[in-house]
Short mmCIF file of C-alpha atoms and ligand atoms in Angstrom, two decimals:
data_model
loop_
_atom_site.label_atom_id
_atom_site.label_comp_id
_atom_site.label_asym_id
_atom_site.label_seq_id
_atom_site.Cartn_x
_atom_site.Cartn_y
_atom_site.Cartn_z
CA UNK H 158 -18.95 -69.34 4.38
CA UNK H 159 -22.75 -69.74 4.23
CA UNK H 160 -23.42 -71.31 7.65
CA UNK H 161 -27.18 -71.14 7.08
CA UNK H 162 -27.06 -73.05 3.77
CA UNK H 163 -29.81 -75.69 3.63
CA UNK H 164 -30.79 -75.08 7.25
CA UNK H 165 -34.45 -74.66 8.13
CA UNK H 166 -35.14 -71.68 10.35
CA UNK H 167 -38.48 -70.83 11.87
CA UNK H 168 -38.65 -67.07 12.25
CA UNK H 169 -41.32 -66.19 14.78
CA UNK H 170 -42.53 -62.59 14.78
CA UNK H 171 -44.63 -61.44 17.71
CA UNK H 172 -46.53 -58.19 18.08
CA UNK H 173 -43.86 -55.63 18.91
CA UNK H 174 -43.26 -52.39 17.09
CA UNK H 175 -39.85 -53.79 16.06
CA UNK H 176 -41.60 -56.39 13.85
CA UNK H 177 -40.66 -54.39 10.76
CA UNK H 178 -36.96 -54.80 11.63
CA UNK H 179 -37.37 -58.58 11.39
CA UNK H 180 -37.85 -58.17 7.64
CA UNK H 181 -34.13 -57.35 7.44
CA UNK H 182 -33.31 -60.42 9.54
CA UNK H 183 -35.38 -62.61 7.19
CA UNK H 184 -33.50 -61.13 4.24
CA UNK H 185 -30.08 -61.82 5.79
CA UNK H 186 -31.01 -65.42 6.61
CA UNK H 187 -32.34 -66.09 3.11
CA UNK H 188 -29.23 -64.50 1.57
CA UNK H 189 -27.09 -66.86 3.66
CA UNK H 190 -28.89 -69.88 2.23
CA UNK H 191 -31.48 -70.64 4.94
CA UNK H 192 -34.99 -71.93 4.29
CA UNK H 193 -36.95 -69.43 6.34
CA UNK H 194 -40.50 -70.16 7.47
CA UNK H 195 -42.12 -67.13 9.06
CA UNK H 196 -44.80 -67.56 11.71
CA UNK H 197 -46.48 -64.39 12.95
CA UNK H 198 -48.77 -63.87 15.90
CA UNK H 199 -52.03 -62.09 15.16
CA UNK H 200 -50.73 -58.98 16.91
CA UNK H 201 -47.62 -59.00 14.69
CA UNK H 202 -49.71 -59.30 11.52
CA UNK H 203 -51.51 -56.10 12.51
CA UNK H 204 -48.18 -54.27 12.59
CA UNK H 205 -46.48 -55.67 9.45
CA UNK H 206 -48.12 -57.29 6.45
CA UNK H 207 -47.38 -61.02 6.16
CA UNK H 208 -46.96 -60.46 2.43
CA UNK H 209 -43.71 -58.57 3.09
CA UNK H 210 -42.20 -61.63 4.77
CA UNK H 211 -43.64 -63.89 2.08
CA UNK H 212 -41.93 -61.81 -0.62
CA UNK H 213 -38.61 -61.91 1.27
CA UNK H 214 -38.64 -65.64 2.04
CA UNK H 215 -40.55 -67.01 -0.94
CA UNK H 216 -42.82 -68.99 1.41
CA UNK H 217 -46.39 -68.48 2.59
CA UNK H 218 -46.46 -66.98 6.07
CA UNK H 219 -48.45 -68.57 8.88
CA UNK H 220 -50.45 -66.25 11.11
CA UNK H 221 -52.05 -66.90 14.50
CA UNK H 222 -53.01 -70.55 14.79
CA UNK H 223 -51.87 -71.24 11.21
CA UNK H 224 -54.22 -72.01 8.39
CA UNK H 225 -52.15 -72.58 5.28
CA UNK H 226 -50.19 -75.22 7.15
CA UNK H 227 -53.24 -77.36 7.90
CA UNK H 228 -54.24 -77.20 4.23
CA UNK H 229 -50.88 -78.74 3.27
CA UNK H 230 -51.38 -81.62 5.70
CA UNK H 231 -48.84 -80.36 8.25
CA UNK H 232 -49.66 -79.89 11.90
CA UNK H 233 -48.51 -77.50 14.60
CA UNK H 234 -46.00 -80.15 15.68
CA UNK H 235 -44.21 -80.50 12.32
CA UNK H 236 -43.01 -76.95 11.91
CA UNK H 237 -40.85 -76.77 15.04
CA UNK H 238 -39.68 -80.35 14.72
CA UNK H 239 -38.33 -79.77 11.22
CA UNK H 240 -36.43 -76.60 12.14
CA UNK H 241 -32.77 -76.46 13.14
CA UNK H 242 -33.33 -73.11 14.82
CA UNK H 243 -36.28 -71.04 16.01
CA UNK H 244 -35.77 -67.28 16.23
CA UNK H 245 -38.35 -65.07 17.89
CA UNK H 246 -37.74 -61.48 16.91
CA UNK H 247 -39.20 -59.38 18.28
CA UNK H 248 -40.21 -61.37 21.35
CA UNK H 249 -42.94 -59.44 23.16
CA UNK H 250 -43.42 -59.44 26.92
CA UNK H 251 -46.59 -61.43 26.27
CA UNK H 252 -44.95 -64.14 24.14
CA UNK H 253 -42.01 -64.44 26.56
CA UNK H 254 -44.46 -64.94 29.43
CA UNK H 255 -46.25 -67.67 27.49
CA UNK H 256 -43.00 -69.46 26.64
CA UNK H 257 -41.79 -69.30 30.24
CA UNK H 258 -44.93 -71.09 31.35
CA UNK H 259 -45.26 -73.59 28.54
CA UNK H 260 -48.38 -72.07 26.98
CA UNK H 261 -49.11 -73.06 23.41
CA UNK H 262 -52.12 -71.08 22.25
CA UNK H 263 -50.87 -70.12 18.78
CA UNK H 264 -48.68 -71.70 16.11
CA UNK H 265 -45.53 -69.92 17.31
CA UNK H 266 -45.79 -70.93 20.95
CA UNK H 267 -46.95 -74.46 20.10
CA UNK H 268 -44.04 -74.86 17.66
CA UNK H 269 -41.62 -74.00 20.47
CA UNK H 270 -43.30 -76.43 22.83
CA UNK H 271 -43.29 -79.21 20.25
CA UNK H 272 -39.62 -78.88 19.28
CA UNK H 273 -36.17 -79.43 20.77
CA UNK H 274 -33.95 -77.15 18.64
CA UNK H 275 -32.27 -74.01 20.03
CA UNK H 276 -34.46 -70.94 20.36
CA UNK H 277 -32.99 -67.47 19.91
CA UNK H 278 -35.04 -64.83 21.70
CA UNK H 279 -34.78 -61.14 20.83
CA UNK H 280 -36.89 -59.35 23.47
CA UNK H 281 -38.20 -55.92 22.55
CA UNK H 282 -40.51 -53.78 24.64
CA UNK H 283 -40.91 -50.58 26.56
CA UNK H 284 -38.35 -50.20 29.39
CA UNK H 285 -40.95 -50.41 32.12
CA UNK H 286 -42.33 -53.64 30.67
CA UNK H 287 -38.77 -55.04 30.47
CA UNK H 288 -37.95 -54.05 34.05
CA UNK H 289 -41.26 -55.26 35.44
CA UNK H 290 -40.83 -57.92 38.12
CA UNK H 291 -43.04 -60.33 36.14
CA UNK H 292 -40.91 -60.03 32.99
CA UNK H 293 -37.78 -60.40 35.16
CA UNK H 294 -39.13 -63.68 36.54
CA UNK H 295 -40.10 -64.95 33.10
CA UNK H 296 -36.64 -64.12 31.73
CA UNK H 297 -35.04 -65.87 34.68
CA UNK H 298 -36.95 -69.04 33.81
CA UNK H 299 -36.09 -68.83 30.10
CA UNK H 300 -32.42 -67.94 30.66
CA UNK H 301 -32.01 -70.90 32.99
CA UNK H 302 -33.02 -73.30 30.21
CA UNK H 303 -30.14 -74.30 27.97
CA UNK H 304 -32.30 -74.29 24.86
CA UNK H 305 -33.03 -70.57 25.00
CA UNK H 306 -30.41 -67.98 24.00
CA UNK H 307 -31.34 -64.40 24.71
CA UNK H 308 -29.85 -61.60 22.61
CA UNK H 309 -30.52 -58.09 23.85
CA UNK H 310 -32.49 -56.02 24.33
CA UNK H 311 -30.23 -53.06 23.65
CA UNK H 312 -30.43 -49.60 25.20
CA UNK H 313 -31.25 -46.41 23.37
CA UNK H 314 -34.16 -44.51 21.95
CA UNK H 315 -37.30 -46.67 21.96
CA UNK H 316 -40.17 -46.48 19.47
CA UNK H 317 -42.39 -44.97 22.18
CA UNK H 318 -39.97 -42.02 22.36
CA UNK H 319 -38.53 -43.00 25.75
CA UNK H 320 -34.86 -43.77 26.39
CA UNK H 321 -33.81 -46.99 28.06
CA UNK H 322 -33.36 -50.72 27.72
CA UNK H 323 -35.88 -52.51 25.54
CA UNK H 324 -34.81 -51.94 21.95
CA UNK H 325 -34.57 -55.07 19.80
CA UNK H 326 -30.95 -55.93 18.96
CA UNK H 327 -29.76 -55.07 15.47
CA UNK H 328 -30.88 -57.58 12.80
CA UNK H 329 -27.19 -58.04 11.84
CA UNK H 330 -26.36 -59.03 15.42
CA UNK H 331 -29.28 -61.46 15.54
CA UNK H 332 -28.19 -62.90 12.21
CA UNK H 333 -24.67 -63.49 13.48
CA UNK H 334 -25.97 -65.07 16.68
CA UNK H 335 -28.11 -67.37 14.50
CA UNK H 336 -25.05 -68.38 12.49
CA UNK H 337 -23.23 -69.25 15.72
CA UNK H 338 -26.13 -71.45 16.79
CA UNK H 339 -26.42 -73.12 13.39
CA UNK H 340 -22.87 -74.13 12.70
CA UNK H 341 -19.26 -74.08 13.80
CA UNK H 342 -17.48 -70.84 13.02
CA UNK H 343 -13.89 -70.43 11.88
CA UNK H 344 -12.75 -69.77 15.47
CA UNK H 345 -14.86 -72.48 17.02
CA UNK H 346 -12.99 -74.23 19.85
CA UNK H 347 -10.66 -71.25 20.37
CA UNK H 348 -10.56 -69.02 23.43
CA UNK H 349 -9.90 -65.32 22.96
CA UNK H 350 -9.08 -62.79 25.61
CA UNK H 351 -9.77 -59.21 24.55
CA UNK H 352 -9.13 -56.08 26.60
CA UNK H 353 -10.92 -52.83 25.86
CA UNK H 354 -11.53 -49.28 26.97
CA UNK H 355 -9.56 -46.93 29.17
CA UNK H 356 -8.43 -47.49 32.73
CA UNK H 357 -9.25 -45.12 35.58
CA UNK H 358 -6.45 -44.51 38.05
CA UNK H 359 -7.72 -42.92 41.27
CA UNK H 360 -6.27 -39.64 42.49
CA UNK H 361 -8.75 -39.51 45.36
CA UNK H 362 -12.19 -41.13 45.93
CA UNK H 363 -13.85 -38.93 43.27
CA UNK H 364 -11.12 -38.10 40.74
CA UNK H 365 -9.28 -40.31 38.29
CA UNK H 366 -6.63 -40.15 35.58
CA UNK H 367 -8.32 -41.49 32.46
CA UNK H 368 -7.99 -41.30 28.68
CA UNK H 369 -10.31 -40.89 25.72
CA UNK H 370 -10.58 -44.55 24.69
CA UNK H 371 -14.25 -45.49 24.07
CA UNK H 372 -13.69 -49.26 24.00
CA UNK H 373 -15.39 -49.54 20.58
CA UNK H 374 -12.47 -51.33 18.90
CA UNK H 375 -12.21 -53.98 21.61
CA UNK H 376 -15.97 -54.55 21.76
CA UNK H 377 -16.02 -54.88 17.94
CA UNK H 378 -13.26 -57.51 18.15
CA UNK H 379 -15.05 -59.42 20.90
CA UNK H 380 -18.27 -59.38 18.88
CA UNK H 381 -16.55 -60.52 15.68
CA UNK H 382 -14.66 -63.31 17.46
CA UNK H 383 -17.83 -64.60 19.11
CA UNK H 384 -19.60 -64.54 15.76
CA UNK H 385 -16.81 -66.76 14.43
CA UNK H 386 -17.54 -69.25 17.18
CA UNK H 387 -14.77 -68.42 19.70
CA UNK H 388 -15.35 -68.36 23.46
CA UNK H 389 -14.57 -64.75 24.27
CA UNK H 390 -13.69 -63.07 27.53
CA UNK H 391 -13.76 -59.28 27.34
CA UNK H 392 -11.87 -57.49 30.10
CA UNK H 393 -13.11 -53.95 29.92
CA UNK H 394 -12.28 -50.69 31.60
CA UNK H 395 -15.15 -48.21 32.17
CA UNK H 396 -17.17 -47.67 28.95
CA UNK H 397 -20.78 -46.93 28.06
CA UNK H 398 -21.00 -49.93 25.73
CA UNK H 399 -23.17 -53.03 26.05
CA UNK H 400 -21.36 -56.38 26.06
CA UNK H 401 -21.84 -58.29 22.80
CA UNK H 402 -24.03 -61.39 22.82
CA UNK H 403 -22.61 -64.39 24.68
CA UNK H 404 -19.30 -62.72 25.54
CA UNK H 405 -18.05 -63.01 29.13
CA UNK H 406 -17.59 -59.46 30.39
CA UNK H 407 -15.13 -58.75 33.21
CA UNK H 408 -15.43 -55.12 34.27
CA UNK H 409 -12.32 -53.50 35.76
CA UNK H 410 -11.29 -49.95 36.60
CA UNK H 411 -7.55 -49.73 37.06
CA UNK H 412 -4.49 -50.96 35.18
CA UNK H 413 -3.58 -53.16 38.15
CA UNK H 414 -7.02 -54.82 38.11
CA UNK H 415 -6.78 -55.38 34.36
CA UNK H 416 -3.29 -56.89 34.73
CA UNK H 417 -4.58 -59.29 37.40
CA UNK H 418 -7.58 -60.42 35.34
CA UNK H 419 -5.48 -60.93 32.20
CA UNK H 420 -2.81 -62.87 34.07
CA UNK H 421 -5.46 -65.13 35.63
CA UNK H 422 -6.87 -66.10 32.20
CA UNK H 423 -3.76 -66.14 30.03
CA UNK H 424 -2.96 -69.83 30.43
CA UNK H 425 -6.37 -70.91 29.16
CA UNK H 426 -6.42 -68.61 26.12
CA UNK H 427 -5.33 -69.10 22.52
CA UNK H 428 -5.11 -65.41 21.76
CA UNK H 429 -4.74 -62.20 23.75
CA UNK H 430 -5.74 -59.02 21.94
CA UNK H 431 -4.88 -55.92 23.96
CA UNK H 432 -6.90 -53.01 22.60
CA UNK H 433 -7.29 -51.39 26.03
CA UNK H 434 -5.65 -48.01 26.48
CA UNK H 435 -4.04 -48.92 29.79
CA UNK H 436 -2.64 -46.03 31.80
CA UNK H 437 1.15 -45.99 31.75
CA UNK H 438 1.27 -44.19 35.08
CA UNK H 439 -0.95 -44.18 38.18
CA UNK H 440 -0.86 -41.97 41.29
CA UNK H 441 1.57 -43.55 43.79
CA UNK H 442 -0.58 -42.78 46.80
CA UNK H 443 -4.26 -42.05 46.01
CA UNK H 444 -5.75 -39.82 48.73
CA UNK H 445 -8.28 -41.54 51.00
CA UNK H 446 -10.41 -38.40 51.19
CA UNK H 447 -11.36 -35.91 48.50
CA UNK H 448 -8.54 -33.40 47.96
CA UNK H 449 -9.53 -29.86 48.86
CA UNK H 450 -8.84 -26.89 46.60
CA UNK H 451 -5.95 -25.05 48.26
CA UNK H 452 -5.33 -22.30 45.69
CA UNK H 453 -1.72 -23.35 45.04
CA UNK H 454 0.02 -25.79 42.73
CA UNK H 455 -0.58 -29.44 43.39
CA UNK H 456 1.97 -32.13 42.59
CA UNK H 457 0.79 -35.71 42.23
CA UNK H 458 3.47 -38.35 42.13
CA UNK H 459 2.91 -41.01 39.47
CA UNK H 460 4.41 -44.46 39.29
CA UNK H 461 4.57 -46.73 36.23
CA UNK H 462 1.90 -49.41 35.93
CA UNK H 463 2.55 -53.02 34.90
CA UNK H 464 3.04 -53.42 31.16
CA UNK H 465 0.48 -56.20 30.63
CA UNK H 466 1.59 -57.17 27.12
CA UNK H 467 5.29 -57.16 27.92
CA UNK H 468 4.62 -59.38 30.94
CA UNK H 469 2.60 -61.77 28.74
CA UNK H 470 5.37 -61.78 26.12
CA UNK H 471 7.92 -62.91 28.73
CA UNK H 472 5.92 -66.01 29.66
CA UNK H 473 7.34 -69.35 28.60
CA UNK H 474 3.92 -70.64 27.57
CA UNK H 475 1.91 -67.87 26.10
CA UNK H 476 -0.98 -67.40 23.67
CA UNK H 477 -0.78 -65.56 20.38
CA UNK H 478 -0.23 -61.93 21.31
CA UNK H 479 -1.73 -59.00 19.44
CA UNK H 480 -0.93 -55.47 20.59
CA UNK H 481 -2.16 -52.03 19.62
CA UNK H 482 -0.01 -48.94 19.20
CA UNK H 483 -2.05 -45.77 19.31
CA UNK H 484 0.25 -42.83 18.57
CA UNK H 485 -0.10 -39.22 17.54
CA UNK H 486 1.77 -38.86 14.25
CA UNK H 487 3.25 -41.75 12.28
CA UNK H 488 2.86 -44.82 14.50
CA UNK H 489 5.04 -47.26 12.54
CA UNK H 490 8.38 -46.71 14.29
CA UNK H 491 6.88 -47.14 17.75
CA UNK H 492 4.82 -50.13 16.54
CA UNK H 493 7.96 -51.92 15.26
CA UNK H 494 9.73 -51.25 18.55
CA UNK H 495 6.83 -52.62 20.62
CA UNK H 496 6.45 -55.67 18.37
CA UNK H 497 10.08 -56.66 18.98
CA UNK H 498 10.53 -55.49 22.59
CA UNK H 499 7.32 -57.08 23.87
CA UNK H 500 7.71 -60.30 21.88
CA UNK H 501 4.36 -59.90 20.08
CA UNK H 502 3.02 -61.83 17.10
CA UNK H 503 1.16 -58.91 15.59
CA UNK H 504 0.64 -55.24 16.24
CA UNK H 505 -2.07 -52.90 14.99
CA UNK H 506 -0.91 -49.30 14.75
CA UNK H 507 -2.97 -46.18 14.28
CA UNK H 508 -2.60 -42.43 14.39
CA UNK H 509 -5.08 -41.28 17.01
CA UNK H 510 -4.41 -37.66 16.15
CA UNK H 511 -6.06 -38.16 12.75
CA UNK H 512 -9.60 -36.73 12.48
CA UNK H 513 -12.37 -39.37 12.18
CA UNK H 514 -10.13 -42.26 13.22
CA UNK H 515 -9.12 -43.85 16.52
CA UNK H 516 -10.33 -42.98 20.04
CA UNK H 517 -14.07 -42.44 20.31
CA UNK H 518 -14.68 -42.62 16.56
CA UNK H 519 -16.70 -45.36 14.84
CA UNK H 520 -13.99 -45.73 12.21
CA UNK H 521 -10.33 -46.53 12.30
CA UNK H 522 -7.45 -46.39 9.86
CA UNK H 523 -4.86 -48.93 10.90
CA UNK H 524 -1.58 -50.49 9.82
CA UNK H 525 -0.99 -54.15 10.67
CA UNK H 526 2.53 -55.47 11.23
CA UNK H 527 3.41 -59.11 11.77
CA UNK H 528 6.32 -60.67 13.65
CA UNK H 529 9.35 -61.14 11.40
CA UNK H 530 7.72 -59.41 8.44
CA UNK H 531 8.94 -56.24 6.80
CA UNK H 532 5.63 -55.72 5.03
CA UNK H 533 3.10 -53.32 6.52
CA UNK H 534 -0.60 -53.89 5.73
CA UNK H 535 -2.08 -50.40 5.61
CA UNK H 536 -5.88 -50.59 5.55
CA UNK H 537 -8.12 -47.75 4.40
CA UNK H 538 -10.38 -45.88 6.87
CA UNK H 539 -12.99 -48.51 7.81
CA UNK H 540 -15.77 -48.99 10.39
CA UNK H 541 -14.24 -50.56 13.51
CA UNK H 542 -16.35 -53.70 13.03
CA UNK H 543 -14.73 -54.19 9.61
CA UNK H 544 -11.27 -53.51 11.05
CA UNK H 545 -12.02 -56.21 13.64
CA UNK H 546 -12.83 -58.71 10.87
CA UNK H 547 -9.58 -57.87 9.07
CA UNK H 548 -7.55 -58.37 12.24
CA UNK H 549 -9.24 -61.70 12.97
CA UNK H 550 -8.62 -62.92 9.40
CA UNK H 551 -4.90 -62.44 10.09
CA UNK H 552 -5.11 -63.96 13.58
CA UNK H 553 -6.75 -67.06 12.07
CA UNK H 554 -3.94 -67.41 9.54
CA UNK H 555 -1.43 -67.52 12.41
CA UNK H 556 -3.47 -69.98 14.47
CA UNK H 557 -3.84 -73.23 12.48
CA UNK H 558 -1.70 -75.98 13.86
CA UNK H 559 -0.88 -74.02 16.99
CA UNK H 560 -1.70 -75.93 20.14
CA UNK H 561 -4.15 -74.33 22.51
CA UNK H 562 -2.50 -72.20 25.14
CA UNK H 563 0.49 -74.42 25.90
CA UNK H 564 2.97 -73.62 23.20
CA UNK H 565 6.57 -73.18 24.12
CA UNK H 566 7.99 -69.89 22.94
CA UNK H 567 11.59 -69.13 22.27
C1 FMN E 153 -48.47 -50.32 18.11
C2 FMN E 153 -48.16 -51.34 19.16
C3 FMN E 153 -46.83 -51.60 19.47
C4 FMN E 153 -46.52 -52.55 20.45
N1 FMN E 153 -45.22 -52.80 20.72
C5 FMN E 153 -44.91 -53.74 21.66
C6 FMN E 153 -43.56 -54.03 21.93
O1 FMN E 153 -42.63 -53.47 21.35
N2 FMN E 153 -43.28 -55.00 22.84
C7 FMN E 153 -44.27 -55.67 23.52
O2 FMN E 153 -43.96 -56.52 24.35
N3 FMN E 153 -45.57 -55.38 23.26
C8 FMN E 153 -45.91 -54.44 22.36
N4 FMN E 153 -47.23 -54.18 22.10
C9 FMN E 153 -48.25 -54.93 22.83
C10 FMN E 153 -48.44 -56.30 22.19
O3 FMN E 153 -48.79 -56.17 20.82
C11 FMN E 153 -49.52 -57.07 22.97
O4 FMN E 153 -49.05 -57.37 24.26
C12 FMN E 153 -49.93 -58.32 22.25
O5 FMN E 153 -50.91 -59.00 23.04
C13 FMN E 153 -48.78 -59.24 22.00
O6 FMN E 153 -49.22 -60.43 21.44
P1 FMN E 153 -48.19 -61.52 20.88
O7 FMN E 153 -47.17 -61.74 21.94
O8 FMN E 153 -49.04 -62.74 20.64
O9 FMN E 153 -47.65 -61.00 19.62
C14 FMN E 153 -47.56 -53.23 21.13
C15 FMN E 153 -48.89 -52.96 20.80
C16 FMN E 153 -49.19 -52.02 19.83
C17 FMN E 153 -50.64 -51.73 19.51
#
C-alpha cells in the first residue's frame, strides 16, 4: 500500500555530512507516491548539490532563505502549511538548537515555525556534539513537544572516523517512520508484545548461563510491526542492538524477569511473539559471592524456568500466540509438538545448526506452521527483516475479526 500517495512532504536537509544519504530517502518517498519538496540550508547545499534532489523529486529545490519560492508568489509560510509531514534529515546540532528555541532564520526553520504538521527529526552529528549538555537540553525540549518525533541517531562508525552515537538512521528506517506518521498501517490499533534475545541466568555475581541468541529476529519483528502501525512493546534480554523507532523497550536479564514482564502485559496485547531464547534451566541457588577456583570439579544444580509460552497458552483469555522453535537438525517434529502442547496459533521453526541461518546471523531460513494445518510454509533463506514481514503477513491474516485481548479460548 502506498501510504505516501498524494501526500505533500517537506524534506529539510541541513548541513551534516549525512546529507547525501537523504537522496535515498527522497527517492523512497517519491517512489511511494509522495510530492516531495526539498528545502536545504546553505550549509547543506555546500555538501550536496541541490540539482541531485531536484532530479530525484522533479521539483526545484529551495536553498537558504528560498528564492525560487518567492518568484512563484509563495511565501515562507505556505510551504510548511501545505505539508502533511516535515522531515529534517540530517538534522544538525545547529538546526536542532534553532528549532528548540523557535528561531526562524532560513526557509527550513521558518517553515517549521509556521506549520502545525508532525516533524520527523533525524539527528546526525559527531558523538561529542550529540552528548554535549547543550544538545541534550535542546533534544529534551524537542522530545517533550508532541509534534516532534525523533528517529535515531544510531551508533556505529561515524563519517569523522570515530565510533559512537551520532550516525543518521538508515534512510529505509526514516522512510518507514514517515509512513507511520502519514497514514494508518495494516496493524494500526493493535498491540504487539515481542520478546527477543537471550536470557542470562546468574551463577554468581559475575558469571551467567547464556546462549548465542543475538536478538536480531525479535528486533526485526518489533521494527516491522511498528512500521505497520502497531503499538509494540519489546521485552528484551541482553543484546547489543538499538531499540527500533517508537518501540517501548523493556530490558530484562533472566527468564524469571521476562516471564513477569510478559505476564504483566499479556491482557492488553493482541499478539505475543516469543522469539527470545529463554533459558530452560537456571542455577537453583546463585552464589552471593564470586566462586573461587578450587581445582576440582564443580557441580551447579539447575532448576527448570517458567515456560512463558505454555503459561500464556493456558490462560482463558489470551492473545494470538506465536512461538519459535530453534532446533539443531530438522525442527519440524519438535515444532508440531510445541504448537499442540503449548496451545499456540503459529510456530516458526528453524535449524540453528545450519550455517548462515539462525542465532547471530542476519539471515534466517524458517518453516511456518499454523494451528490445525498440515501444510508447512518453508521459506527460502532470507534477511531477518524480510522473515519478519512474512511472519506478520500471516499474523495479520489470523487477526481480522478477533477482538482485542479478551477472546475466550477453548
Ligand atoms: C564537511 C562538514 C561536515 C559536517 N557535518 C556535520 C554533521 O554531521 N552534523 C552537524 O551537526 N554539523 C556538521 N557540520 C557543521 C555544520 O555544517 C554547521 O554547524 C552548520 O552551521 C550547520 O548549519 P545548518 O544547521 O543551517 O545546516 C559539518 C560541517 C562540515 C564542513
